mmCIF file of C-alpha atoms and ligand atoms in Angstrom:
data_model
loop_
_atom_site.group_PDB
_atom_site.id
_atom_site.type_symbol
_atom_site.label_atom_id
_atom_site.label_comp_id
_atom_site.label_asym_id
_atom_site.label_seq_id
_atom_site.Cartn_x
_atom_site.Cartn_y
_atom_site.Cartn_z
ATOM 1 C CA MET A 230 -50.087 89.411 220.221
ATOM 2 C CA LEU A 231 -53.565 90.661 220.895
ATOM 3 C CA ASN A 232 -56.496 88.250 221.232
ATOM 4 C CA VAL A 233 -59.096 90.563 219.715
ATOM 5 C CA GLU A 234 -62.060 88.253 220.258
ATOM 6 C CA ARG A 235 -61.147 88.148 223.936
ATOM 7 C CA VAL A 236 -60.740 91.947 224.032
ATOM 8 C CA ARG A 237 -64.171 92.428 222.433
ATOM 9 C CA GLU A 238 -65.810 90.617 225.328
ATOM 10 C CA ASP A 239 -64.588 93.433 227.591
ATOM 11 C CA PHE A 240 -66.677 96.048 225.763
ATOM 12 C CA PRO A 241 -70.414 95.753 226.489
ATOM 13 C CA GLN A 242 -71.231 98.406 223.845
ATOM 14 C CA LEU A 243 -70.158 96.006 221.063
ATOM 15 C CA LYS A 244 -73.006 93.632 221.868
ATOM 16 C CA ALA A 245 -75.326 95.975 219.917
ATOM 17 C CA GLY A 246 -73.593 94.771 216.734
ATOM 18 C CA ILE A 247 -72.210 98.157 215.696
ATOM 19 C CA ILE A 248 -69.014 98.596 213.720
ATOM 20 C CA TYR A 249 -67.400 101.414 215.609
ATOM 21 C CA PHE A 250 -64.835 103.292 213.529
ATOM 22 C CA ASP A 251 -65.038 106.690 215.246
ATOM 23 C CA ASN A 252 -62.408 106.042 217.872
ATOM 24 C CA ALA A 253 -60.517 109.271 217.210
ATOM 25 C CA ALA A 254 -63.591 111.114 218.494
ATOM 26 C CA SER A 255 -64.086 108.892 221.534
ATOM 27 C CA SER A 256 -63.392 105.255 222.330
ATOM 28 C CA LEU A 257 -65.746 102.707 223.826
ATOM 29 C CA THR A 258 -65.395 101.825 227.533
ATOM 30 C CA PRO A 259 -64.463 98.397 228.898
ATOM 31 C CA LYS A 260 -66.408 96.882 231.755
ATOM 32 C CA THR A 261 -63.439 97.109 234.115
ATOM 33 C CA VAL A 262 -63.592 100.928 233.886
ATOM 34 C CA ILE A 263 -67.350 101.023 234.440
ATOM 35 C CA ASP A 264 -66.979 98.647 237.423
ATOM 36 C CA LYS A 265 -64.220 100.762 238.947
ATOM 37 C CA MET A 266 -66.318 103.913 238.780
ATOM 38 C CA LEU A 267 -69.272 102.032 240.208
ATOM 39 C CA GLU A 268 -67.055 100.825 243.043
ATOM 40 C CA TYR A 269 -66.276 104.442 243.955
ATOM 41 C CA TYR A 270 -69.922 105.505 243.829
ATOM 42 C CA VAL A 271 -71.196 102.467 245.719
ATOM 43 C CA GLU A 272 -68.416 101.823 248.245
ATOM 44 C CA TYR A 273 -66.497 105.004 249.133
ATOM 45 C CA ARG A 274 -68.219 107.976 247.539
ATOM 46 C CA SER A 275 -66.837 111.004 249.395
ATOM 47 C CA ASN A 276 -64.603 113.990 248.805
ATOM 48 C CA ILE A 277 -60.816 113.601 248.704
ATOM 49 C CA GLU A 278 -57.899 115.145 250.608
ATOM 50 C CA ARG A 279 -60.377 116.684 253.083
ATOM 51 C CA GLY A 280 -61.638 114.088 255.546
ATOM 52 C CA VAL A 281 -59.785 112.079 258.175
ATOM 53 C CA TYR A 282 -62.508 109.418 258.149
ATOM 54 C CA SER A 283 -61.861 106.155 256.376
ATOM 55 C CA LEU A 284 -64.241 106.678 253.464
ATOM 56 C CA SER A 285 -62.462 109.854 252.407
ATOM 57 C CA GLN A 286 -59.081 108.264 253.079
ATOM 58 C CA ARG A 287 -59.938 105.439 250.702
ATOM 59 C CA ALA A 288 -61.159 107.832 247.978
ATOM 60 C CA SER A 289 -57.993 109.922 248.417
ATOM 61 C CA GLU A 290 -55.780 106.844 248.188
ATOM 62 C CA GLU A 291 -57.509 105.700 244.981
ATOM 63 C CA TYR A 292 -57.198 109.193 243.508
ATOM 64 C CA GLU A 293 -53.490 109.453 244.311
ATOM 65 C CA ASP A 294 -52.933 105.938 243.048
ATOM 66 C CA ALA A 295 -54.436 107.120 239.760
ATOM 67 C CA ARG A 296 -51.701 109.764 239.650
ATOM 68 C CA ARG A 297 -49.035 107.079 240.071
ATOM 69 C CA THR A 298 -50.643 104.880 237.410
ATOM 70 C CA LEU A 299 -50.937 107.708 234.890
ATOM 71 C CA ALA A 300 -47.316 108.706 235.586
ATOM 72 C CA LYS A 301 -46.295 105.151 234.733
ATOM 73 C CA PHE A 302 -48.616 105.158 231.699
ATOM 74 C CA ILE A 303 -46.773 108.074 230.052
ATOM 75 C CA GLY A 304 -43.320 107.512 231.543
ATOM 76 C CA ALA A 305 -43.279 110.544 233.849
ATOM 77 C CA LYS A 306 -40.436 110.680 236.356
ATOM 78 C CA ASN A 307 -42.631 111.670 239.257
ATOM 79 C CA PRO A 308 -46.403 111.353 239.945
ATOM 80 C CA ASP A 309 -46.370 115.023 240.967
ATOM 81 C CA GLU A 310 -45.939 115.830 237.279
ATOM 82 C CA ILE A 311 -49.465 114.539 236.592
ATOM 83 C CA VAL A 312 -52.275 117.099 236.800
ATOM 84 C CA PHE A 313 -55.816 115.816 236.341
ATOM 85 C CA VAL A 314 -57.898 117.883 233.950
ATOM 86 C CA LYS A 315 -61.172 117.286 232.180
ATOM 87 C CA ASN A 316 -59.701 116.779 228.705
ATOM 88 C CA THR A 317 -56.864 117.679 226.336
ATOM 89 C CA THR A 318 -58.461 121.024 225.504
ATOM 90 C CA GLU A 319 -58.459 122.073 229.143
ATOM 91 C CA GLY A 320 -54.858 120.937 229.576
ATOM 92 C CA ILE A 321 -53.672 123.026 226.624
ATOM 93 C CA ASN A 322 -55.639 126.059 227.770
ATOM 94 C CA ILE A 323 -54.066 125.830 231.233
ATOM 95 C CA VAL A 324 -50.670 126.190 229.574
ATOM 96 C CA ALA A 325 -51.835 129.002 227.286
ATOM 97 C CA HIS A 326 -53.191 130.965 230.253
ATOM 98 C CA GLY A 327 -50.437 130.031 232.665
ATOM 99 C CA LEU A 328 -47.268 130.981 230.802
ATOM 100 C CA THR A 329 -46.201 134.605 230.697
ATOM 101 C CA PHE A 330 -46.128 135.934 227.152
ATOM 102 C CA ASN A 331 -44.821 139.337 226.145
ATOM 103 C CA ARG A 332 -45.246 141.305 222.940
ATOM 104 C CA GLY A 333 -42.666 140.083 220.435
ATOM 105 C CA ASP A 334 -42.487 136.538 221.833
ATOM 106 C CA LYS A 335 -43.108 133.791 219.341
ATOM 107 C CA ILE A 336 -45.178 130.604 219.429
ATOM 108 C CA VAL A 337 -44.515 127.977 216.790
ATOM 109 C CA THR A 338 -47.260 125.520 215.961
ATOM 110 C CA THR A 339 -48.362 123.674 212.815
ATOM 111 C CA LEU A 340 -51.085 123.510 210.207
ATOM 112 C CA LEU A 341 -51.744 119.931 211.258
ATOM 113 C CA GLU A 342 -53.339 120.861 214.561
ATOM 114 C CA HIS A 343 -56.762 120.188 216.021
ATOM 115 C CA HIS A 344 -58.491 123.476 216.919
ATOM 116 C CA SER A 345 -57.761 122.703 220.581
ATOM 117 C CA ASN A 346 -54.046 123.133 219.898
ATOM 118 C CA LEU A 347 -54.527 126.131 217.639
ATOM 119 C CA LEU A 348 -57.153 128.493 219.036
ATOM 120 C CA PRO A 349 -55.408 128.927 222.423
ATOM 121 C CA TRP A 350 -52.297 130.162 220.570
ATOM 122 C CA MET A 351 -54.268 132.361 218.196
ATOM 123 C CA ARG A 352 -55.821 133.961 221.257
ATOM 124 C CA CYS A 353 -52.347 134.596 222.734
ATOM 125 C CA LYS A 354 -51.627 136.498 219.533
ATOM 126 C CA GLN A 355 -54.730 138.662 220.012
ATOM 127 C CA ARG A 356 -54.159 139.147 223.741
ATOM 128 C CA TYR A 357 -50.420 139.580 224.132
ATOM 129 C CA GLY A 358 -49.236 140.480 220.660
ATOM 130 C CA VAL A 359 -47.119 137.335 220.310
ATOM 131 C CA ARG A 360 -46.262 136.135 216.833
ATOM 132 C CA VAL A 361 -47.665 132.739 215.894
ATOM 133 C CA GLU A 362 -45.855 130.876 213.144
ATOM 134 C CA MET A 363 -47.442 127.800 211.593
ATOM 135 C CA VAL A 364 -45.172 125.110 210.226
ATOM 136 C CA LYS A 365 -46.725 123.593 207.129
ATOM 137 C CA PRO A 366 -46.747 119.808 206.750
ATOM 138 C CA SER A 367 -46.144 118.147 203.385
ATOM 139 C CA GLY A 368 -49.201 117.465 201.230
ATOM 140 C CA GLU A 369 -49.328 114.031 202.884
ATOM 141 C CA GLY A 370 -49.383 115.559 206.349
ATOM 142 C CA LEU A 371 -45.798 114.820 207.390
ATOM 143 C CA LEU A 372 -43.858 117.329 209.472
ATOM 144 C CA ASP A 373 -40.195 117.886 208.648
ATOM 145 C CA PRO A 374 -37.875 118.911 211.541
ATOM 146 C CA ALA A 375 -35.971 121.098 209.053
ATOM 147 C CA GLU A 376 -39.044 123.353 208.891
ATOM 148 C CA PHE A 377 -38.842 123.786 212.669
ATOM 149 C CA GLU A 378 -35.153 124.686 212.356
ATOM 150 C CA LYS A 379 -36.301 127.583 210.185
ATOM 151 C CA ALA A 380 -39.287 128.620 212.318
ATOM 152 C CA VAL A 381 -37.907 128.390 215.876
ATOM 153 C CA ASP A 382 -35.671 131.281 216.938
ATOM 154 C CA ASP A 383 -34.421 132.778 220.199
ATOM 155 C CA LYS A 384 -37.656 134.757 220.617
ATOM 156 C CA THR A 385 -39.659 131.514 220.592
ATOM 157 C CA LYS A 386 -41.246 130.858 223.949
ATOM 158 C CA LEU A 387 -43.261 127.779 223.066
ATOM 159 C CA VAL A 388 -43.531 125.122 220.384
ATOM 160 C CA ALA A 389 -46.900 123.314 220.336
ATOM 161 C CA VAL A 390 -47.360 120.212 218.183
ATOM 162 C CA THR A 391 -49.683 117.276 217.969
ATOM 163 C CA HIS A 392 -48.117 113.854 218.542
ATOM 164 C CA VAL A 393 -50.477 112.130 216.098
ATOM 165 C CA SER A 394 -52.768 113.866 213.596
ATOM 166 C CA ASN A 395 -56.488 113.336 214.230
ATOM 167 C CA VAL A 396 -57.189 113.642 210.484
ATOM 168 C CA LEU A 397 -54.360 111.697 208.861
ATOM 169 C CA GLY A 398 -52.869 109.566 211.629
ATOM 170 C CA THR A 399 -49.350 110.825 210.867
ATOM 171 C CA VAL A 400 -46.821 110.672 213.704
ATOM 172 C CA THR A 401 -44.832 113.813 214.534
ATOM 173 C CA PRO A 402 -41.037 113.560 215.051
ATOM 174 C CA VAL A 403 -41.395 114.949 218.573
ATOM 175 C CA ARG A 404 -37.885 114.182 219.826
ATOM 176 C CA GLU A 405 -36.212 116.053 217.001
ATOM 177 C CA ILE A 406 -38.554 119.005 217.499
ATOM 178 C CA ALA A 407 -37.876 118.966 221.282
ATOM 179 C CA GLN A 408 -34.174 119.280 220.609
ATOM 180 C CA ILE A 409 -34.692 122.253 218.296
ATOM 181 C CA ALA A 410 -37.066 123.963 220.759
ATOM 182 C CA HIS A 411 -34.725 123.497 223.714
ATOM 183 C CA GLU A 412 -31.659 124.683 221.801
ATOM 184 C CA HIS A 413 -33.482 128.010 221.523
ATOM 185 C CA GLY A 414 -34.713 128.032 225.124
ATOM 186 C CA ALA A 415 -38.334 127.371 224.098
ATOM 187 C CA LEU A 416 -40.714 125.000 225.866
ATOM 188 C CA LEU A 417 -42.427 122.144 224.041
ATOM 189 C CA LEU A 418 -46.099 121.246 224.435
ATOM 190 C CA VAL A 419 -47.347 118.020 222.870
ATOM 191 C CA ASP A 420 -51.014 117.351 222.169
ATOM 192 C CA GLY A 421 -51.214 113.636 222.903
ATOM 193 C CA ALA A 422 -54.975 113.176 222.413
ATOM 194 C CA GLN A 423 -54.497 110.806 219.465
ATOM 195 C CA ALA A 424 -51.245 109.226 220.607
ATOM 196 C CA ALA A 425 -51.717 108.208 224.237
ATOM 197 C CA PRO A 426 -54.526 105.729 223.452
ATOM 198 C CA HIS A 427 -52.504 103.981 220.726
ATOM 199 C CA LEU A 428 -48.755 104.277 221.348
ATOM 200 C CA GLU A 429 -46.366 103.577 224.166
ATOM 201 C CA VAL A 430 -45.801 107.180 225.217
ATOM 202 C CA ASP A 431 -42.666 108.095 227.149
ATOM 203 C CA VAL A 432 -42.579 111.786 227.974
ATOM 204 C CA ARG A 433 -38.995 111.573 229.170
ATOM 205 C CA ARG A 434 -37.816 110.062 225.911
ATOM 206 C CA LEU A 435 -39.846 112.620 223.966
ATOM 207 C CA ASP A 436 -38.311 115.318 226.184
ATOM 208 C CA CYS A 437 -41.433 117.476 226.118
ATOM 209 C CA ASP A 438 -42.333 119.993 228.816
ATOM 210 C CA PHE A 439 -46.107 119.548 228.634
ATOM 211 C CA TYR A 440 -48.162 116.606 227.377
ATOM 212 C CA ALA A 441 -51.972 116.661 227.268
ATOM 213 C CA LEU A 442 -54.313 113.678 226.845
ATOM 214 C CA SER A 443 -58.027 112.842 227.113
ATOM 215 C CA GLY A 444 -59.354 109.864 229.084
ATOM 216 C CA HIS A 445 -62.416 109.371 226.879
ATOM 217 C CA LYS A 446 -60.256 108.533 223.845
ATOM 218 C CA MET A 447 -58.330 105.832 225.729
ATOM 219 C CA CYS A 448 -61.137 103.678 227.181
ATOM 220 C CA GLY A 449 -61.630 106.024 230.120
ATOM 221 C CA PRO A 450 -64.596 108.123 231.234
ATOM 222 C CA THR A 451 -65.558 111.484 229.719
ATOM 223 C CA GLY A 452 -64.452 114.373 231.908
ATOM 224 C CA SER A 453 -61.052 112.825 232.664
ATOM 225 C CA GLY A 454 -57.676 113.761 231.273
ATOM 226 C CA VAL A 455 -54.084 114.556 232.118
ATOM 227 C CA LEU A 456 -51.794 117.508 231.734
ATOM 228 C CA TYR A 457 -48.212 116.382 232.286
ATOM 229 C CA ILE A 458 -46.048 119.255 233.479
ATOM 230 C CA LYS A 459 -42.323 118.548 233.669
ATOM 231 C CA GLU A 460 -41.172 119.138 237.234
ATOM 232 C CA GLU A 461 -38.584 121.701 236.202
ATOM 233 C CA VAL A 462 -41.117 123.979 234.485
ATOM 234 C CA SER A 463 -43.993 123.685 236.931
ATOM 235 C CA GLU A 464 -43.119 126.921 238.734
ATOM 236 C CA ALA A 465 -43.193 128.832 235.428
ATOM 237 C CA LEU A 466 -46.885 128.088 235.075
ATOM 238 C CA GLU A 467 -49.488 130.193 236.864
ATOM 239 C CA PRO A 468 -52.571 128.074 237.719
ATOM 240 C CA LEU A 469 -55.692 128.955 235.766
ATOM 241 C CA TYR A 470 -57.920 128.693 238.838
ATOM 242 C CA VAL A 471 -57.171 129.167 242.512
ATOM 243 C CA GLY A 472 -59.354 128.179 245.436
ATOM 244 C CA GLY A 473 -60.004 125.155 247.620
ATOM 245 C CA GLY A 474 -57.378 122.452 247.433
ATOM 246 C CA THR A 475 -54.669 124.627 245.870
ATOM 247 C CA VAL A 476 -53.356 126.466 248.863
ATOM 248 C CA GLU A 477 -50.852 125.855 251.656
ATOM 249 C CA TYR A 478 -51.453 128.981 253.742
ATOM 250 C CA VAL A 479 -53.992 131.815 253.643
ATOM 251 C CA ASP A 480 -54.468 134.890 255.802
ATOM 252 C CA LEU A 481 -56.002 138.240 255.099
ATOM 253 C CA GLU A 482 -52.751 139.503 253.553
ATOM 254 C CA GLY A 483 -52.546 136.807 250.923
ATOM 255 C CA PHE A 484 -51.942 133.135 250.221
ATOM 256 C CA ARG A 485 -49.203 130.660 249.390
ATOM 257 C CA LEU A 486 -50.031 127.960 246.849
ATOM 258 C CA LEU A 487 -49.071 124.323 247.227
ATOM 259 C CA ARG A 488 -46.083 123.226 245.185
ATOM 260 C CA GLY A 489 -47.432 119.925 243.864
ATOM 261 C CA PRO A 490 -50.010 119.152 241.175
ATOM 262 C CA GLU A 491 -52.808 120.154 243.578
ATOM 263 C CA ARG A 492 -52.037 123.795 242.858
ATOM 264 C CA PHE A 493 -53.515 123.204 239.387
ATOM 265 C CA GLU A 494 -56.552 121.230 240.585
ATOM 266 C CA ALA A 495 -58.767 123.846 242.226
ATOM 267 C CA GLY A 496 -62.042 122.702 243.731
ATOM 268 C CA THR A 497 -63.431 119.186 243.923
ATOM 269 C CA PRO A 498 -62.045 117.241 240.951
ATOM 270 C CA ALA A 499 -63.827 114.584 238.873
ATOM 271 C CA ILE A 500 -63.000 111.918 241.469
ATOM 272 C CA GLY A 501 -65.000 109.004 240.037
ATOM 273 C CA GLU A 502 -63.738 109.790 236.533
ATOM 274 C CA VAL A 503 -60.091 109.952 237.607
ATOM 275 C CA ILE A 504 -60.481 106.607 239.379
ATOM 276 C CA GLY A 505 -62.061 105.253 236.178
ATOM 277 C CA LEU A 506 -59.152 106.666 234.165
ATOM 278 C CA LYS A 507 -56.748 104.721 236.359
ATOM 279 C CA ALA A 508 -58.599 101.517 235.449
ATOM 280 C CA ALA A 509 -58.430 102.465 231.751
ATOM 281 C CA ALA A 510 -54.667 103.027 231.899
ATOM 282 C CA GLN A 511 -54.194 99.730 233.750
ATOM 283 C CA TYR A 512 -56.315 97.989 231.120
ATOM 284 C CA LEU A 513 -54.236 99.349 228.222
ATOM 285 C CA ILE A 514 -50.987 98.523 230.037
ATOM 286 C CA SER A 515 -52.250 94.966 230.549
ATOM 287 C CA LEU A 516 -53.004 94.571 226.824
ATOM 288 C CA GLY A 517 -49.556 95.912 225.939
ATOM 289 C CA ARG A 518 -49.345 99.186 224.048
ATOM 290 C CA ARG A 519 -47.000 97.690 221.431
ATOM 291 C CA ASN A 520 -49.625 95.006 220.756
ATOM 292 C CA ILE A 521 -52.304 97.664 220.386
ATOM 293 C CA GLU A 522 -50.174 99.655 217.955
ATOM 294 C CA ALA A 523 -49.252 96.586 215.898
ATOM 295 C CA HIS A 524 -52.888 95.490 215.656
ATOM 296 C CA GLU A 525 -54.048 98.917 214.525
ATOM 297 C CA ARG A 526 -51.240 99.264 211.997
ATOM 298 C CA GLU A 527 -52.195 95.948 210.426
ATOM 299 C CA LEU A 528 -55.865 96.931 210.083
ATOM 300 C CA SER A 529 -54.887 100.410 208.913
ATOM 301 C CA ARG A 530 -52.910 98.874 206.062
ATOM 302 C CA MET A 531 -55.986 96.844 205.031
ATOM 303 C CA VAL A 532 -58.126 99.990 205.051
ATOM 304 C CA TYR A 533 -55.565 101.971 203.067
ATOM 305 C CA GLU A 534 -54.944 99.299 200.447
ATOM 306 C CA GLY A 535 -58.626 98.436 200.101
ATOM 307 C CA LEU A 536 -59.709 102.045 199.671
ATOM 308 C CA SER A 537 -56.826 102.978 197.369
ATOM 309 C CA SER A 538 -57.846 100.232 194.942
ATOM 310 C CA LEU A 539 -61.377 101.655 194.526
ATOM 311 C CA LYS A 540 -62.221 103.850 191.559
ATOM 312 C CA GLY A 541 -63.381 107.327 192.583
ATOM 313 C CA VAL A 542 -62.031 107.043 196.119
ATOM 314 C CA GLU A 543 -59.432 109.590 197.167
ATOM 315 C CA VAL A 544 -57.363 108.657 200.239
ATOM 316 C CA TYR A 545 -55.466 111.456 202.006
ATOM 317 C CA GLY A 546 -52.210 111.220 203.885
ATOM 318 C CA PRO A 547 -49.153 109.028 203.506
ATOM 319 C CA SER A 548 -48.836 105.284 203.013
ATOM 320 C CA PRO A 549 -49.513 103.123 206.105
ATOM 321 C CA GLU A 550 -45.933 102.858 207.384
ATOM 322 C CA PHE A 551 -46.002 106.587 208.183
ATOM 323 C CA LYS A 552 -49.227 106.595 210.154
ATOM 324 C CA LEU A 553 -51.410 104.972 212.768
ATOM 325 C CA GLY A 554 -55.035 103.867 212.472
ATOM 326 C CA VAL A 555 -56.687 107.047 211.170
ATOM 327 C CA THR A 556 -57.651 107.270 207.484
ATOM 328 C CA SER A 557 -59.365 110.195 205.761
ATOM 329 C CA PHE A 558 -60.996 109.756 202.372
ATOM 330 C CA ASN A 559 -63.751 110.855 200.009
ATOM 331 C CA LEU A 560 -65.816 109.183 197.313
ATOM 332 C CA ALA A 561 -66.264 111.310 194.170
ATOM 333 C CA GLY A 562 -69.855 112.449 193.714
ATOM 334 C CA LEU A 563 -70.816 112.151 197.382
ATOM 335 C CA ASN A 564 -70.643 114.727 200.126
ATOM 336 C CA PRO A 565 -68.695 113.296 203.133
ATOM 337 C CA HIS A 566 -71.736 113.591 205.421
ATOM 338 C CA ASP A 567 -73.892 111.700 202.904
ATOM 339 C CA LEU A 568 -71.261 108.985 202.583
ATOM 340 C CA ALA A 569 -71.036 108.641 206.383
ATOM 341 C CA SER A 570 -74.849 108.389 206.645
ATOM 342 C CA ILE A 571 -74.981 105.758 203.910
ATOM 343 C CA LEU A 572 -72.314 103.644 205.654
ATOM 344 C CA ASP A 573 -74.362 103.806 208.838
ATOM 345 C CA LEU A 574 -77.659 102.976 207.115
ATOM 346 C CA LYS A 575 -76.261 100.174 204.954
ATOM 347 C CA ALA A 576 -74.023 98.402 207.430
ATOM 348 C CA GLY A 577 -74.205 100.076 210.858
ATOM 349 C CA ILE A 578 -70.722 101.532 210.389
ATOM 350 C CA ALA A 579 -69.917 104.586 212.537
ATOM 351 C CA VAL A 580 -67.405 106.959 210.915
ATOM 352 C CA ARG A 581 -66.891 110.690 211.305
ATOM 353 C CA SER A 582 -67.417 113.229 208.494
ATOM 354 C CA GLY A 583 -66.643 116.923 208.086
ATOM 355 C CA MET A 584 -63.695 119.062 209.134
ATOM 356 C CA HIS A 585 -62.651 117.062 212.235
ATOM 357 C CA CYS A 586 -61.977 120.282 214.202
ATOM 358 C CA ALA A 587 -58.994 120.913 211.934
ATOM 359 C CA GLN A 588 -60.271 123.411 209.404
ATOM 360 C CA PRO A 589 -56.896 124.885 208.355
ATOM 361 C CA LEU A 590 -55.551 121.393 207.631
ATOM 362 C CA VAL A 591 -58.610 120.085 205.802
ATOM 363 C CA ARG A 592 -59.208 123.279 203.834
ATOM 364 C CA GLN A 593 -55.704 124.565 203.173
ATOM 365 C CA VAL A 594 -53.477 121.507 203.122
ATOM 366 C CA LEU A 595 -55.893 118.881 201.789
ATOM 367 C CA GLY A 596 -57.936 121.405 199.784
ATOM 368 C CA LYS A 597 -61.283 119.881 200.815
ATOM 369 C CA PRO A 598 -63.721 122.660 201.775
ATOM 370 C CA GLU A 599 -66.509 120.090 202.231
ATOM 371 C CA GLY A 600 -64.360 117.954 204.531
ATOM 372 C CA THR A 601 -63.578 114.263 204.473
ATOM 373 C CA VAL A 602 -64.825 110.980 205.893
ATOM 374 C CA ARG A 603 -62.588 109.698 208.671
ATOM 375 C CA LEU A 604 -62.260 106.084 209.753
ATOM 376 C CA SER A 605 -60.356 105.571 212.980
ATOM 377 C CA LEU A 606 -59.476 102.217 214.544
ATOM 378 C CA TYR A 607 -58.926 100.860 218.009
ATOM 379 C CA VAL A 608 -58.015 97.738 219.865
ATOM 380 C CA TYR A 609 -61.408 95.996 219.491
ATOM 381 C CA ASN A 610 -61.756 96.447 215.723
ATOM 382 C CA THR A 611 -61.318 93.351 213.563
ATOM 383 C CA ALA A 612 -60.251 92.388 210.042
ATOM 384 C CA GLU A 613 -63.835 91.166 209.472
ATOM 385 C CA GLU A 614 -65.187 94.628 210.277
ATOM 386 C CA VAL A 615 -62.725 96.190 207.847
ATOM 387 C CA GLU A 616 -63.849 93.655 205.213
ATOM 388 C CA ILE A 617 -67.521 94.588 205.742
ATOM 389 C CA PHE A 618 -66.587 98.247 205.381
ATOM 390 C CA LEU A 619 -64.610 97.628 202.190
ATOM 391 C CA SER A 620 -67.308 95.496 200.601
ATOM 392 C CA THR A 621 -69.916 98.190 201.464
ATOM 393 C CA MET A 622 -67.649 100.746 199.783
ATOM 394 C CA ARG A 623 -67.229 98.480 196.718
ATOM 395 C CA GLU A 624 -71.000 98.144 196.442
ATOM 396 C CA LEU A 625 -71.411 101.926 196.685
ATOM 397 C CA VAL A 626 -68.784 102.560 194.019
ATOM 398 C CA ARG A 627 -70.689 100.166 191.692
ATOM 399 C CA GLU A 628 -74.010 101.867 192.441
ATOM 400 C CA ILE A 629 -72.611 105.337 191.769
ATOM 401 C CA ALA A 630 -70.782 104.420 188.536
HETATM 402 C C1 PLP I 959 -55.403 115.842 218.235
HETATM 403 C C2 PLP I 959 -56.505 116.283 219.143
HETATM 404 N N1 PLP I 959 -56.268 117.246 220.026
HETATM 405 C C3 PLP I 959 -57.199 117.660 220.894
HETATM 406 C C4 PLP I 959 -58.451 117.104 220.886
HETATM 407 C C5 PLP I 959 -59.459 117.598 221.864
HETATM 408 O O1 PLP I 959 -59.811 116.577 222.745
HETATM 409 P P1 PLP I 959 -60.918 116.838 223.857
HETATM 410 O O2 PLP I 959 -62.165 117.184 223.099
HETATM 411 O O3 PLP I 959 -61.022 115.567 224.580
HETATM 412 O O4 PLP I 959 -60.437 117.973 224.671
HETATM 413 C C6 PLP I 959 -58.763 116.125 219.973
HETATM 414 C C7 PLP I 959 -60.118 115.541 219.906
HETATM 415 O O5 PLP I 959 -60.529 114.962 218.932
HETATM 416 C C8 PLP I 959 -57.764 115.678 219.081
HETATM 417 O O6 PLP I 959 -57.997 114.725 218.190
#
């Protein structure tokens, strides 16, 4: 079980007394991550994979150790399957640019997606004439594998789904979808931005071909992220950039790219950030991902039950057993942005408001053209914070009535 009071001591940002419920946008950073990045900048700041001198050797070793740690973090078979990117969006775009699409091919995605797992596929439609089919979730935001059975056919080249919804917290049945995709010879990309920070992810069990995550949502630095590329499909992907660090041999006739993850990491990478991301992954492993999930589920239930009992509050999405720690809601008579501002002014509560970069979901599935307020939890949030939030909401409901 998690000792939350102990965990809170690791996060210097909490000393300001804020109630931070915008974790789906970005998490806070523990001291161990800040210290690790500082260590790089103070002790062995240099470029990697280039120098034979000890400073560069140390930086290179730390960087490659980050690859091993992140492979362990998501259950990859081989560290070479880990490509460092700046965020989930970049990871997904590398796949969208790197696969070969022909007119008539099909991409299947869903109406649950963040724009980062939607726009790259819509652009493939404009550029290559592929068909993009969107699987619709239920009104509560749950995806049914039977809908994928109908949508995926032998022309389908790629299925792209989120692992966890950033608006509703619902968890996608990835394994079932992987089976359907592979039966038709399609590849599966999973957007893990909202899952990797909160769940024990095992890409081998999920059987996906690509998995993208962002470091800044999982206690790591901004500018760090991972694109997992299954070893067997790596050759099918053309790197987005070529240049320094990606090549094995060059002469005036041409060049031969490296075979490993370096072929996707052109130029000097975000070395300090990747080293910080390693510390973040180690930190989450040390807390125990099952403990993190259990803690968030418990608080999520409190949020859901508390909000559902309030007059005039509409809570979107399914009941707590079908989701993680993200809850979207509205209070009748208040615009979501006004409600978010009031929560901040009254009690220093940070929540997100608006469309959450998921306009088709919020507008078409939830039917909320003004958006919603979104409360998203993490490992350092407490039952007391949820209580303060709920009592602030109760007060507001009384004032509005
Ligand atoms: C589900 C999902 N996918 C992708 C992203 C994009 O993440 P990033 O901005 O780190 O690229 C987000 C960010 O909120 C997200 O929630």
